[in-house]
Amino acid sequence: MAVFNRVDFDNHEQVVFCSDKESGLRAIIAVHNTNLGPAVGGCRMWDYASDDDAVVDALRLSKGMTYKNAVARLPFGGGKSVIIGNAKEIKSEQLFRAFGRQLERLNGSYYSAEDVNITCDDVAIMNKETNYVLGLEGKSGNPSPFTAYGTFLGIKAALQHQRGHQDLSGIKVAVQGLGAVAYGLCKHLHDAGATLFVTDINQVAIDRVVNDFAATAVGIDEIYDLDVDVYAPCALGATVNDATIPRIKATIIAGCANNQLAESRHGEIIREKGILYAPDYVINAGGIINVYYETAPEGYSAEASNKHVEGIFKTLTEIFSRSEKEQKSTHLIADELAQEIIKNGL
């Protein structure tokens, strides 16, 4: 399996393939860049169609974490890990302890945390074998509420820039994916007066949001065709692509998913269509910001974390303004900002 010649390989410092016969662990750890500090990024568990797909995900997500941590002004580099398999079938204490031992072998170059299908309880099991994990209960805990809050603020920043106000009353939002972060986002949006249209592969998750927030459920594929103001991708990445862009009627794309653009060129395509895009790793940084405060010398503070998360609004406002001034897509402006910080330091 070649790695160095892949399009998604970006001079990653380490790509580690991990296995453990007894537990069935198959995992990939990607450390992209440690200029600003140790690589930090969550671990996700997914039933990938192929090992190649898992490699691509790890490479893209780890680079995204480098940029996310930089733009959020955190003293962290970027890394990510993926465990291959169906979370409903393979989770076990043995498996997470085996993964913890793999983290320990990296000797602090990478710290893991929660991500898709990985909970605080799973990380606590890893912690039995290694201290190189973050997001533990009793410390910073579940990062999902902070990611949801930051994403909500990002939607408000997009509205302010595009329409000159932050009022969500009557604003129609299509939310794709209803995991823990998206549920929190839906609550914020509902409480602010937005009208929600939602979809997910999990009917239980759909029913919960419909019942709690008076949302309208739509089909998995139907979500792209809705006449809404905001499209909020909150599942896996690459949903903004050649097939979906002609169908999207929303004038704002702002959600908590990673790697929302299938390819970089799609950012310019949607800009030319008049769609304002909130770069994913900027708008969804609330969780990693909260994790950072677990490492603060003075100890964890939810108040300090929330204040830092609120800076997402200002950062996105700056990116939107620069994009308009330079006539360049927002994701490229965000990349330039991240690269400046990585090169010059915090």
CSV table of N, CA, C and O in Angstrom, one decimal, residues 62-121:
chain,number,residue,atom,x,y,z
A,62,SER,N,-5.8,14.2,9.6
A,62,SER,CA,-4.7,14.7,10.4
A,62,SER,C,-4.2,16.1,9.9
A,62,SER,O,-3.8,16.9,10.7
A,63,LYS,N,-4.1,16.3,8.6
A,63,LYS,CA,-3.8,17.6,8.0
A,63,LYS,C,-4.8,18.6,8.5
A,63,LYS,O,-4.4,19.7,8.9
A,64,GLY,N,-6.1,18.2,8.5
A,64,GLY,CA,-7.1,19.2,8.9
A,64,GLY,C,-6.9,19.6,10.4
A,64,GLY,O,-7.1,20.7,10.7
A,65,MET,N,-6.4,18.6,11.2
A,65,MET,CA,-6.2,18.9,12.6
A,65,MET,C,-5.0,19.9,12.8
A,65,MET,O,-5.0,20.8,13.6
A,66,THR,N,-4.0,19.8,11.9
A,66,THR,CA,-2.9,20.8,12.0
A,66,THR,C,-3.4,22.2,11.7
A,66,THR,O,-3.1,23.1,12.5
A,67,TYR,N,-4.2,22.3,10.7
A,67,TYR,CA,-4.8,23.6,10.4
A,67,TYR,C,-5.8,24.1,11.4
A,67,TYR,O,-5.8,25.3,11.8
A,68,LYS,N,-6.6,23.1,11.9
A,68,LYS,CA,-7.6,23.5,12.9
A,68,LYS,C,-6.9,24.0,14.2
A,68,LYS,O,-7.3,25.1,14.7
A,69,ASN,N,-5.9,23.3,14.6
A,69,ASN,CA,-5.3,23.7,15.9
A,69,ASN,C,-4.6,25.1,15.7
A,69,ASN,O,-4.5,25.9,16.6
A,70,ALA,N,-4.0,25.3,14.5
A,70,ALA,CA,-3.3,26.5,14.3
A,70,ALA,C,-4.2,27.7,14.2
A,70,ALA,O,-4.0,28.7,14.9
A,71,VAL,N,-5.3,27.6,13.5
A,71,VAL,CA,-6.3,28.7,13.4
A,71,VAL,C,-7.0,29.0,14.7
A,71,VAL,O,-7.3,30.1,15.0
A,72,ALA,N,-7.1,28.0,15.5
A,72,ALA,CA,-7.7,28.1,16.8
A,72,ALA,C,-6.7,28.6,17.9
A,72,ALA,O,-7.0,28.8,19.0
A,73,ARG,N,-5.5,28.9,17.4
A,73,ARG,CA,-4.4,29.4,18.3
A,73,ARG,C,-4.1,28.5,19.4
A,73,ARG,O,-4.0,28.9,20.6
A,74,LEU,N,-3.9,27.2,19.1
A,74,LEU,CA,-3.6,26.2,20.2
A,74,LEU,C,-2.2,25.7,20.0
A,74,LEU,O,-1.7,25.5,18.8
A,75,PRO,N,-1.5,25.4,21.1
A,75,PRO,CA,-0.1,24.9,21.0
A,75,PRO,C,0.0,23.4,20.7
A,75,PRO,O,0.6,22.7,21.4
A,76,PHE,N,-0.8,23.0,19.7
A,76,PHE,CA,-0.9,21.6,19.3
A,76,PHE,C,-0.5,21.5,17.8
A,76,PHE,O,-0.8,22.4,17.0
A,77,GLY,N,0.1,20.4,17.4
A,77,GLY,CA,0.2,20.0,16.0
A,77,GLY,C,-1.0,19.2,15.6
A,77,GLY,O,-2.0,19.1,16.4
A,78,GLY,N,-0.9,18.6,14.5
A,78,GLY,CA,-2.1,17.9,14.0
A,78,GLY,C,-1.9,16.4,13.7
A,78,GLY,O,-0.9,16.0,13.2
A,79,GLY,N,-2.8,15.6,14.2
A,79,GLY,CA,-2.8,14.2,14.0
A,79,GLY,C,-4.2,13.6,14.1
A,79,GLY,O,-5.1,14.3,14.5
A,80,LYS,N,-4.3,12.4,13.7
A,80,LYS,CA,-5.6,11.7,13.7
A,80,LYS,C,-5.4,10.2,13.7
A,80,LYS,O,-4.4,9.7,13.2
A,81,SER,N,-6.3,9.5,14.2
A,81,SER,CA,-6.3,8.0,14.2
A,81,SER,C,-7.6,7.4,13.8
A,81,SER,O,-8.7,8.0,14.1
A,82,VAL,N,-7.6,6.3,13.1
A,82,VAL,CA,-8.8,5.6,12.7
A,82,VAL,C,-8.7,4.1,13.1
A,82,VAL,O,-7.6,3.5,12.9
A,83,ILE,N,-9.7,3.6,13.7
A,83,ILE,CA,-9.8,2.2,14.0
A,83,ILE,C,-10.8,1.6,13.0
A,83,ILE,O,-11.9,2.1,12.8
A,84,ILE,N,-10.4,0.6,12.3
A,84,ILE,CA,-11.2,0.0,11.2
A,84,ILE,C,-12.1,-1.1,11.7
A,84,ILE,O,-11.7,-2.0,12.4
A,85,GLY,N,-13.4,-0.9,11.5
A,85,GLY,CA,-14.4,-1.9,11.9
A,85,GLY,C,-15.7,-1.3,12.3
A,85,GLY,O,-15.8,-0.1,12.5
A,86,ASN,N,-16.7,-2.1,12.4
A,86,ASN,CA,-18.0,-1.7,12.8
A,86,ASN,C,-18.1,-1.5,14.3
A,86,ASN,O,-17.9,-2.5,15.1
A,87,ALA,N,-18.4,-0.3,14.8
A,87,ALA,CA,-18.4,0.0,16.2
A,87,ALA,C,-19.4,-0.8,17.0
A,87,ALA,O,-19.2,-1.2,18.2
A,88,LYS,N,-20.5,-1.2,16.3
A,88,LYS,CA,-21.5,-2.0,17.0
A,88,LYS,C,-21.0,-3.5,17.2
A,88,LYS,O,-21.6,-4.2,18.0
A,89,GLU,N,-20.0,-3.9,16.5
A,89,GLU,CA,-19.6,-5.3,16.6
A,89,GLU,C,-18.2,-5.5,17.2
A,89,GLU,O,-18.0,-6.6,17.8
A,90,ILE,N,-17.3,-4.6,17.1
A,90,ILE,CA,-15.9,-4.9,17.5
A,90,ILE,C,-15.4,-4.2,18.8
A,90,ILE,O,-14.3,-4.5,19.3
A,91,LYS,N,-16.2,-3.3,19.3
A,91,LYS,CA,-15.7,-2.6,20.5
A,91,LYS,C,-15.5,-3.6,21.7
A,91,LYS,O,-16.4,-4.5,21.9
A,92,SER,N,-14.4,-3.4,22.4
A,92,SER,CA,-14.1,-4.3,23.6
A,92,SER,C,-13.0,-3.6,24.4
A,92,SER,O,-12.3,-2.8,23.9
A,93,GLU,N,-13.0,-3.9,25.7
A,93,GLU,CA,-11.9,-3.4,26.5
A,93,GLU,C,-10.5,-3.8,25.9
A,93,GLU,O,-9.6,-3.1,25.9
A,94,GLN,N,-10.5,-5.1,25.5
A,94,GLN,CA,-9.2,-5.6,25.0
A,94,GLN,C,-8.7,-4.8,23.8
A,94,GLN,O,-7.5,-4.4,23.7
A,95,LEU,N,-9.6,-4.4,22.9
A,95,LEU,CA,-9.3,-3.6,21.7
A,95,LEU,C,-8.8,-2.2,22.1
A,95,LEU,O,-7.7,-1.8,21.6
A,96,PHE,N,-9.5,-1.5,23.0
A,96,PHE,CA,-9.1,-0.2,23.3
A,96,PHE,C,-7.8,-0.2,24.2
A,96,PHE,O,-7.0,0.8,24.1
A,97,ARG,N,-7.6,-1.2,24.9
A,97,ARG,CA,-6.3,-1.3,25.7
A,97,ARG,C,-5.2,-1.5,24.7
A,97,ARG,O,-4.1,-1.0,24.8
A,98,ALA,N,-5.4,-2.4,23.7
A,98,ALA,CA,-4.4,-2.6,22.7
A,98,ALA,C,-4.1,-1.3,21.9
A,98,ALA,O,-2.9,-1.0,21.6
A,99,PHE,N,-5.1,-0.5,21.6
A,99,PHE,CA,-4.9,0.8,21.0
A,99,PHE,C,-4.1,1.7,21.9
A,99,PHE,O,-3.2,2.5,21.4
A,100,GLY,N,-4.4,1.7,23.2
A,100,GLY,CA,-3.7,2.5,24.1
A,100,GLY,C,-2.2,2.2,24.1
A,100,GLY,O,-1.4,3.1,24.2
A,101,ARG,N,-1.9,0.9,24.0
A,101,ARG,CA,-0.5,0.5,24.0
A,101,ARG,C,0.2,1.0,22.7
A,101,ARG,O,1.4,1.4,22.8
A,102,GLN,N,-0.5,1.1,21.6
A,102,GLN,CA,0.0,1.7,20.4
A,102,GLN,C,0.3,3.1,20.6
A,102,GLN,O,1.4,3.6,20.1
A,103,LEU,N,-0.6,3.8,21.2
A,103,LEU,CA,-0.3,5.3,21.5
A,103,LEU,C,0.9,5.5,22.4
A,103,LEU,O,1.7,6.4,22.2
A,104,GLU,N,1.0,4.6,23.4
A,104,GLU,CA,2.2,4.7,24.3
A,104,GLU,C,3.5,4.6,23.6
A,104,GLU,O,4.5,5.2,23.9
A,105,ARG,N,3.5,3.7,22.5
A,105,ARG,CA,4.8,3.5,21.8
A,105,ARG,C,5.2,4.8,21.0
A,105,ARG,O,6.4,4.9,20.6
A,106,LEU,N,4.3,5.7,20.8
A,106,LEU,CA,4.6,6.9,20.1
A,106,LEU,C,5.2,8.0,21.0
A,106,LEU,O,5.7,9.0,20.5
A,107,ASN,N,5.2,7.7,22.3
A,107,ASN,CA,6.0,8.5,23.3
A,107,ASN,C,5.6,9.9,23.3
A,107,ASN,O,6.5,10.8,23.4
A,108,GLY,N,4.3,10.2,23.1
A,108,GLY,CA,3.9,11.6,23.2
A,108,GLY,C,3.9,12.5,21.9
A,108,GLY,O,3.6,13.7,22.0
A,109,SER,N,4.3,11.9,20.8
A,109,SER,CA,4.2,12.7,19.6
A,109,SER,C,2.8,12.9,19.1
A,109,SER,O,2.5,13.8,18.3
A,110,TYR,N,1.9,12.0,19.6
A,110,TYR,CA,0.4,12.1,19.3
A,110,TYR,C,-0.4,11.8,20.5
A,110,TYR,O,-0.2,10.8,21.2
A,111,TYR,N,-1.4,12.7,20.7
A,111,TYR,CA,-2.4,12.5,21.8
A,111,TYR,C,-3.8,12.2,21.1
A,111,TYR,O,-4.2,13.0,20.2
A,112,SER,N,-4.5,11.2,21.5
A,112,SER,CA,-5.8,10.9,20.9
A,112,SER,C,-6.9,11.4,21.8
A,112,SER,O,-6.7,11.8,23.0
A,113,ALA,N,-8.1,11.4,21.3
A,113,ALA,CA,-9.3,11.8,22.0
A,113,ALA,C,-10.6,11.2,21.3
A,113,ALA,O,-10.4,10.4,20.4
A,114,GLU,N,-11.7,11.7,21.7
A,114,GLU,CA,-13.0,11.2,21.1
A,114,GLU,C,-13.2,11.7,19.7
A,114,GLU,O,-12.7,12.7,19.3
A,115,ASP,N,-13.8,10.9,18.9
A,115,ASP,CA,-14.3,11.3,17.6
A,115,ASP,C,-15.5,10.4,17.2
A,115,ASP,O,-16.1,9.7,18.1
A,116,VAL,N,-15.8,10.2,15.9
A,116,VAL,CA,-16.9,9.4,15.5
A,116,VAL,C,-16.9,8.0,16.1
A,116,VAL,O,-15.9,7.3,15.9
A,117,ASN,N,-17.9,7.6,16.7
A,117,ASN,CA,-18.1,6.3,17.3
A,117,ASN,C,-17.1,6.0,18.5
A,117,ASN,O,-17.0,4.8,18.9
A,118,ILE,N,-16.4,7.0,19.0
A,118,ILE,CA,-15.5,6.8,20.1
A,118,ILE,C,-16.1,7.7,21.2
A,118,ILE,O,-16.2,8.9,21.0
A,119,THR,N,-16.3,7.1,22.4
A,119,THR,CA,-16.8,7.8,23.6
A,119,THR,C,-15.8,8.1,24.6
A,119,THR,O,-14.7,7.6,24.6
A,120,CYS,N,-16.2,8.9,25.6
A,120,CYS,CA,-15.3,9.2,26.8
A,120,CYS,C,-15.0,7.9,27.5
A,120,CYS,O,-13.8,7.7,28.0
A,121,ASP,N,-15.9,6.9,27.5
A,121,ASP,CA,-15.7,5.6,28.2
A,121,ASP,C,-14.6,4.9,27.4
A,121,ASP,O,-13.7,4.2,28.1
